[in-house]
Coordinates of C-alpha atoms in Angstrom, one line a residue:
M10 CA 83.5 104.6 68.7
K11 CA 80.6 102.5 69.8
I12 CA 81.7 99.6 72.0
L13 CA 79.7 96.6 73.1
V14 CA 81.0 95.2 76.5
V15 CA 79.9 91.6 77.2
N16 CA 80.2 89.7 80.7
C17 CA 79.1 85.9 80.1
G18 CA 78.3 83.6 82.9
S19 CA 77.3 80.0 82.7
S20 CA 73.5 80.8 82.3
S21 CA 73.6 84.8 81.9
L22 CA 75.1 87.4 79.7
K23 CA 75.1 90.9 80.8
Y24 CA 75.9 93.8 78.3
Q25 CA 76.5 97.4 78.0
L26 CA 76.6 99.6 74.7
F27 CA 78.8 102.5 75.1
D28 CA 79.3 105.5 72.9
M29 CA 83.0 106.5 73.7
N30 CA 82.3 110.0 72.7
G31 CA 81.6 111.1 76.2
E32 CA 81.7 107.6 77.6
Q33 CA 77.8 107.4 77.5
V34 CA 75.8 104.3 78.2
L35 CA 73.4 104.0 75.3
A36 CA 71.7 100.8 76.6
K37 CA 72.4 97.9 79.0
G38 CA 70.7 94.7 80.1
I39 CA 71.2 91.1 81.0
V40 CA 70.0 87.8 79.5
E41 CA 69.0 85.3 82.1
R42 CA 68.2 81.6 82.3
I43 CA 70.3 80.8 79.1
G44 CA 69.5 77.1 78.3
I45 CA 66.4 77.0 80.6
D46 CA 63.7 79.5 80.0
G47 CA 65.3 82.5 78.8
V48 CA 64.6 86.1 79.4
L49 CA 66.2 89.4 78.3
V50 CA 65.9 92.5 80.7
H51 CA 66.7 95.5 78.6
Q52 CA 67.2 99.1 79.3
K53 CA 67.5 102.0 76.7
G54 CA 69.4 104.9 78.4
E55 CA 67.8 105.9 81.5
G56 CA 64.3 104.5 80.5
D57 CA 62.3 101.8 82.1
K58 CA 63.6 98.0 81.9
V59 CA 61.8 95.9 79.6
K60 CA 61.5 92.1 80.0
I61 CA 61.6 90.0 76.8
P62 CA 61.0 86.3 77.4
N63 CA 62.3 84.0 74.6
N64 CA 63.8 80.7 73.9
I65 CA 67.4 81.0 74.4
P66 CA 69.2 77.5 74.2
N67 CA 72.6 79.0 74.1
H68 CA 75.0 82.1 74.1
K69 CA 74.8 82.6 70.3
V70 CA 71.2 83.0 70.5
A71 CA 71.5 85.3 73.5
I72 CA 74.0 87.6 71.6
E73 CA 71.6 87.4 68.5
L74 CA 68.7 88.6 70.8
V75 CA 70.8 91.5 72.2
I76 CA 71.9 92.6 68.8
N77 CA 68.3 92.4 67.6
T78 CA 67.1 94.3 70.5
L79 CA 69.8 97.1 70.2
T80 CA 68.9 97.6 66.6
D81 CA 65.0 97.4 67.2
K82 CA 63.1 100.5 66.0
E83 CA 61.4 101.0 69.5
L84 CA 63.8 99.4 72.0
G85 CA 67.0 100.0 70.1
V86 CA 69.7 102.6 69.8
L87 CA 71.5 101.6 66.7
Q88 CA 70.4 101.8 63.0
D89 CA 72.6 98.9 62.2
I90 CA 75.0 96.5 63.8
T91 CA 77.6 97.8 61.6
E92 CA 77.7 100.8 64.1
I93 CA 79.3 98.4 66.8
E94 CA 83.0 98.8 66.2
A95 CA 84.3 96.6 68.8
V96 CA 83.3 94.2 71.6
G97 CA 85.0 94.0 75.0
H98 CA 85.1 90.8 77.0
R99 CA 85.4 90.4 80.8
V100 CA 87.5 87.2 81.2
V101 CA 87.9 86.1 84.7
H102 CA 91.4 84.1 84.4
G103 CA 94.3 84.9 82.1
G104 CA 96.9 83.1 84.0
E105 CA 100.3 84.2 83.8
A106 CA 100.1 84.7 79.8
F107 CA 98.4 88.0 80.0
S108 CA 99.6 91.0 82.0
Q109 CA 97.2 93.6 80.2
S110 CA 94.1 93.4 77.9
V111 CA 94.6 91.9 74.4
L112 CA 93.0 91.8 70.8
I113 CA 91.6 88.5 70.5
D114 CA 93.0 86.2 67.8
D115 CA 93.6 82.4 67.2
S116 CA 96.6 82.3 69.6
V117 CA 94.9 84.2 72.5
M118 CA 91.8 81.7 72.1
A119 CA 94.0 78.8 72.3
T120 CA 95.7 80.2 75.4
L121 CA 92.3 81.0 77.1
N122 CA 91.4 77.3 76.6
K123 CA 94.6 76.3 78.4
C124 CA 93.5 78.5 81.3
I125 CA 90.2 76.7 81.7
E126 CA 91.7 74.3 84.3
L127 CA 92.5 77.5 86.5
A128 CA 88.9 78.8 86.3
P129 CA 86.7 75.9 85.3
L130 CA 83.5 77.6 86.3
H131 CA 84.2 81.0 84.7
N132 CA 86.4 80.8 81.7
P133 CA 84.3 78.4 79.6
P134 CA 81.2 80.8 79.5
N135 CA 83.7 83.6 78.8
I136 CA 84.9 81.7 76.0
M137 CA 81.5 80.9 74.5
G138 CA 80.6 84.7 74.7
I139 CA 83.6 85.3 72.5
E140 CA 83.0 82.5 70.0
A141 CA 79.1 83.8 70.0
C142 CA 80.1 87.2 69.1
A143 CA 82.5 86.2 66.5
Q144 CA 79.6 84.3 64.9
V145 CA 77.1 87.0 65.1
L146 CA 79.4 89.9 64.5
P147 CA 81.9 88.6 61.9
G148 CA 84.9 90.8 61.2
V149 CA 84.0 93.1 64.5
K150 CA 87.4 93.3 66.7
Q151 CA 87.2 91.6 70.1
V152 CA 89.2 92.4 73.1
A153 CA 89.7 90.3 76.2
V154 CA 90.0 92.4 79.4
F155 CA 91.2 89.9 82.4
D156 CA 90.3 90.0 86.2
T157 CA 93.6 88.8 86.8
A158 CA 95.9 91.1 84.5
F159 CA 96.2 93.9 86.8
H160 CA 97.9 91.9 89.5
Q161 CA 100.5 90.5 87.0
T162 CA 102.9 93.2 88.3
M163 CA 103.2 91.4 91.7
P164 CA 106.8 90.6 92.5
K165 CA 107.5 86.9 93.0
K166 CA 107.6 87.2 96.8
S167 CA 104.1 88.3 96.9
F168 CA 102.7 85.6 94.6
I169 CA 104.7 82.5 95.4
Y170 CA 103.2 80.1 98.0
S171 CA 105.4 78.2 100.5
L172 CA 104.9 75.0 98.8
P173 CA 107.6 72.8 96.8
Y174 CA 108.7 75.2 94.1
E175 CA 107.6 72.4 91.6
A176 CA 103.8 73.1 92.5
Y177 CA 104.4 76.5 90.6
E178 CA 106.7 75.2 87.8
K179 CA 104.4 72.1 86.9
Y180 CA 100.9 73.3 87.9
S181 CA 101.1 77.1 87.9
I182 CA 100.0 77.3 91.3
R183 CA 100.6 80.8 92.8
R184 CA 98.6 83.9 93.8
Y185 CA 96.9 85.5 90.9
G186 CA 94.5 87.8 92.5
F187 CA 90.9 88.9 91.2
H188 CA 88.6 92.1 90.8
G189 CA 91.8 93.6 88.9
T190 CA 89.4 95.7 86.5
S191 CA 87.7 97.2 89.5
H192 CA 91.0 97.8 91.6
K193 CA 92.5 99.5 88.5
Y194 CA 89.7 101.7 87.7
V195 CA 89.2 103.0 91.3
A196 CA 92.8 103.7 91.7
Q197 CA 92.8 105.9 88.6
Q198 CA 89.8 107.6 89.8
A199 CA 91.3 108.1 93.3
A200 CA 94.3 109.9 91.6
N201 CA 92.2 112.3 89.6
L202 CA 89.9 113.1 92.6
L203 CA 93.0 113.9 94.5
G204 CA 94.5 115.9 91.7
K205 CA 97.6 113.8 91.8
D206 CA 99.7 111.6 89.5
L207 CA 98.9 108.0 90.0
K208 CA 102.6 107.2 89.7
D209 CA 103.3 109.1 92.9
L210 CA 100.6 107.6 95.1
K211 CA 100.7 104.7 97.4
I212 CA 96.9 103.4 97.5
I213 CA 95.1 100.4 99.2
T214 CA 91.9 99.7 97.5
C215 CA 89.2 97.8 99.1
H216 CA 86.6 96.2 96.8
L217 CA 84.0 95.0 99.5
G218 CA 80.9 93.3 98.2
N219 CA 79.7 89.7 98.4
G220 CA 82.8 88.7 96.9
A221 CA 85.7 91.0 98.4
S222 CA 89.5 91.6 98.0
I223 CA 92.0 94.3 99.0
T224 CA 95.0 95.4 96.8
A225 CA 98.2 97.2 97.6
I226 CA 98.9 99.6 94.7
D227 CA 102.4 101.4 94.3
G228 CA 102.5 103.9 91.6
G229 CA 99.7 102.5 89.8
K230 CA 101.0 99.0 90.0
S231 CA 99.5 96.1 91.9
V232 CA 102.2 94.7 94.5
D233 CA 100.1 92.4 96.4
T234 CA 96.5 91.3 96.7
S235 CA 94.1 89.2 99.1
M236 CA 92.6 86.8 96.8
G237 CA 95.0 84.0 95.7
F238 CA 94.9 81.0 93.4
T239 CA 91.1 81.2 93.5
P240 CA 88.9 83.7 94.8
L241 CA 88.5 81.7 97.9
E242 CA 91.5 83.2 99.7
G243 CA 91.6 86.3 101.6
L244 CA 88.8 88.3 103.4
T245 CA 85.7 86.5 105.0
M246 CA 83.3 87.1 102.2
G247 CA 79.4 86.6 101.7
T248 CA 79.6 82.8 101.3
R249 CA 83.4 82.3 101.0
C250 CA 85.6 81.3 104.1
G251 CA 88.6 83.4 103.0
D252 CA 91.9 82.7 104.9
I253 CA 91.7 79.5 107.0
D254 CA 94.4 76.8 108.3
P255 CA 94.6 74.4 105.2
A256 CA 94.5 71.5 107.8
I257 CA 90.9 72.5 108.7
V258 CA 90.1 71.0 105.1
F259 CA 91.4 67.5 105.9
Y260 CA 89.7 67.6 109.3
L261 CA 86.4 68.6 108.0
M262 CA 86.4 65.9 105.2
K263 CA 87.2 63.2 107.7
K264 CA 84.7 64.5 110.5
M265 CA 81.8 65.1 107.9
D266 CA 82.6 62.5 105.4
L267 CA 82.9 65.1 102.6
D268 CA 84.4 64.4 99.2
F269 CA 86.1 66.8 96.9
D270 CA 82.9 68.5 95.7
G271 CA 81.4 68.4 99.3
I272 CA 84.3 70.3 100.8
N273 CA 84.4 72.8 97.9
D274 CA 80.7 73.4 98.3
Y275 CA 81.0 73.9 102.2
L276 CA 84.1 76.4 101.9
N277 CA 82.8 78.3 98.7
K278 CA 79.0 78.6 99.3
K279 CA 78.0 77.8 103.1
S280 CA 80.9 79.7 104.8
G281 CA 81.8 83.4 105.2
V282 CA 79.4 85.7 107.0
L283 CA 76.5 83.3 106.0
G284 CA 78.3 80.6 107.9
I285 CA 79.1 82.8 111.0
S286 CA 75.9 84.4 111.2
G287 CA 73.2 81.7 110.1
V288 CA 71.3 84.6 108.8
S289 CA 72.2 85.6 105.1
S290 CA 75.1 86.2 102.8
D291 CA 73.8 89.7 102.4
F292 CA 75.3 92.2 104.7
R293 CA 72.3 94.5 104.7
D294 CA 70.3 91.5 106.3
I295 CA 73.1 90.8 108.7
E296 CA 73.2 94.3 109.8
S297 CA 69.5 94.3 110.5
A298 CA 69.6 91.3 112.4
A299 CA 72.6 92.7 114.4
A300 CA 70.6 95.7 115.3
E301 CA 67.9 93.5 116.7
G302 CA 70.3 91.9 118.9
N303 CA 71.3 88.6 117.0
E304 CA 74.8 88.1 118.6
R305 CA 76.0 85.7 115.8
A306 CA 75.1 88.4 113.0
Q307 CA 77.1 91.0 115.1
L308 CA 80.0 88.4 115.4
A309 CA 79.9 88.1 111.6
L310 CA 80.3 91.7 111.0
D311 CA 83.1 91.9 113.7
V312 CA 85.1 89.3 111.9
F313 CA 84.7 90.8 108.5
I314 CA 85.8 94.2 109.8
H315 CA 88.6 92.6 111.7
K316 CA 89.9 90.8 108.5
V317 CA 89.8 94.1 106.5
K318 CA 91.5 96.0 109.1
K319 CA 94.4 93.2 109.1
Y320 CA 94.9 93.5 105.5
I321 CA 95.0 97.4 105.5
G322 CA 97.5 97.2 108.3
A323 CA 99.6 94.6 106.5
Y324 CA 99.5 96.3 103.2
T325 CA 100.5 99.7 104.7
A326 CA 103.7 97.8 105.8
V327 CA 104.1 96.4 102.4
L328 CA 103.9 99.9 100.8
G329 CA 106.0 101.6 103.3
G330 CA 103.2 103.9 104.2
V331 CA 99.7 104.9 102.5
D332 CA 98.5 108.0 100.8
A333 CA 94.8 106.8 100.4
I334 CA 92.5 104.1 101.3
V335 CA 89.7 103.7 98.8
F336 CA 86.4 101.7 99.3
T337 CA 84.3 100.4 96.3
A338 CA 81.8 97.8 95.3
G339 CA 78.4 97.2 97.0
L340 CA 79.3 97.3 100.7
G341 CA 82.4 99.6 100.3
E342 CA 80.3 102.1 98.3
N343 CA 77.1 101.9 100.2
S344 CA 77.8 101.4 104.0
P345 CA 79.0 104.4 106.0
E346 CA 78.9 102.3 109.1
T347 CA 81.4 99.6 107.5
R348 CA 83.8 102.3 106.2
E349 CA 84.0 104.1 109.8
A350 CA 84.3 100.6 111.7
V351 CA 87.1 99.7 109.3
L352 CA 89.2 102.9 109.8
K353 CA 88.7 103.3 113.4
G354 CA 92.1 102.5 115.0
F355 CA 94.2 104.0 112.0
E356 CA 94.5 107.4 113.6
Y357 CA 98.1 106.5 114.4
L358 CA 98.8 106.8 110.6
G359 CA 97.5 110.5 110.9
L360 CA 94.1 109.4 109.2
E361 CA 91.4 111.5 110.4
I362 CA 87.9 110.9 109.0
D363 CA 84.8 113.3 108.7
T364 CA 81.8 111.6 109.8
E365 CA 79.3 113.9 108.0
K366 CA 81.3 113.7 104.7
N367 CA 81.1 109.9 105.1
K368 CA 77.3 109.7 105.1
V369 CA 77.1 109.1 101.4
R370 CA 76.1 106.1 99.5
G371 CA 77.3 105.2 95.8
K372 CA 78.9 108.6 95.2
A373 CA 82.6 109.5 94.9
V374 CA 83.7 111.6 97.9
N375 CA 87.0 112.2 100.1
F376 CA 85.7 111.8 103.5
S377 CA 88.9 112.7 105.3
K378 CA 89.1 115.6 107.6
E379 CA 91.1 118.8 106.3
G380 CA 94.9 118.2 107.3
S381 CA 94.6 114.4 107.4
K382 CA 97.8 112.7 106.2
V383 CA 95.9 109.8 104.7
Q384 CA 92.9 110.4 102.5
A385 CA 90.1 108.1 102.9
L386 CA 87.9 107.7 99.6
V387 CA 84.6 106.3 98.4
I388 CA 84.9 105.7 94.6
P389 CA 82.1 103.7 92.8
T390 CA 83.6 101.1 90.6
N391 CA 82.6 101.0 86.9
E392 CA 84.2 97.7 85.5
E393 CA 82.2 97.9 82.3
L394 CA 83.6 101.3 81.6
M395 CA 87.1 100.2 82.4
I396 CA 86.6 97.3 80.0
A397 CA 85.3 99.8 77.3
R398 CA 88.3 102.0 77.7
D399 CA 90.8 99.3 77.1
T400 CA 88.9 97.9 74.3
Q401 CA 89.0 101.5 72.6
A402 CA 92.7 101.9 73.4
I403 CA 93.6 98.5 71.8
V404 CA 91.4 98.8 68.9
K405 CA 92.9 102.2 68.0
K406 CA 96.3 100.9 68.1

């Protein structure tokens, strides 16, 4: 089965074409600047990337360009578009309606449109991508894979906020959690690496990148996660503030004369390690500045590490112990220094790390010492492959 995986943003469209026989990536790329002065960056297998400038006014034209490129005699990997048997879509928010990936039909689309108010920036382009594929690839089955679905197993005590209950009943205000596809994938891969059944493991997964979240997973099910009603809650991130006292919002609005859009921009785009350091939202830039003696850059790193430690400690308590702590995403996979700093102090759990094994970037490894009671792992995430797997399973049903 050949499956096209699509991830639509407001002005971009990422894609990967999988041959599920061996889970091989045949081609991948991104369409950027949709509605502006579009360009497709395409890579066939392990070949060189090719840039194709084009007039791309909307997502339908973007999908058409992707399909034409995939079937092109020189750049393509398909003889005909009929080889694409299914399309898997990343959809950011499924609300409470979806606890797993689903085959898309009219009722699913109606529910997705109702979820727009929960994710006004992300769900509309996701929906546009689905509609575009339906037009360009009529009759091809499409599957929606949700960032929020994995976390629908959380118990009420984990997802209900301490607000009047009507806020949940009337407005669906609750913890939803995000990065679910990534957390699910790396938990499964961790069990494989450890040679154990996922149902027998208590795992804490740390998706650490510009956007960052941590999830407590008991027997393969999410029981708590750091992001909340939106991806703003939780850890200190690249530009997002994470957990703060809600009263700060009112205080800043008054002091800085900010309206709703102003405070939203302040907390989502100007805060996090960028706001603390004044240097960058990129951890590599901050690490470089800290190494040169920049005190605020070092403070940003210290605050980030402290928050990650806090969540790991809290989730160890929630789980009643932990068998493995998993690091993934850009920072989690590629910064041995961050991993070591985060785990320093957890020796009381019986966790011992091997600093030599930890000197790895972007590769799966168990960097615990022999005999360590808790395993420390690096697992590169692969959300696209998880989407393709879910799509294949659902279409086969």
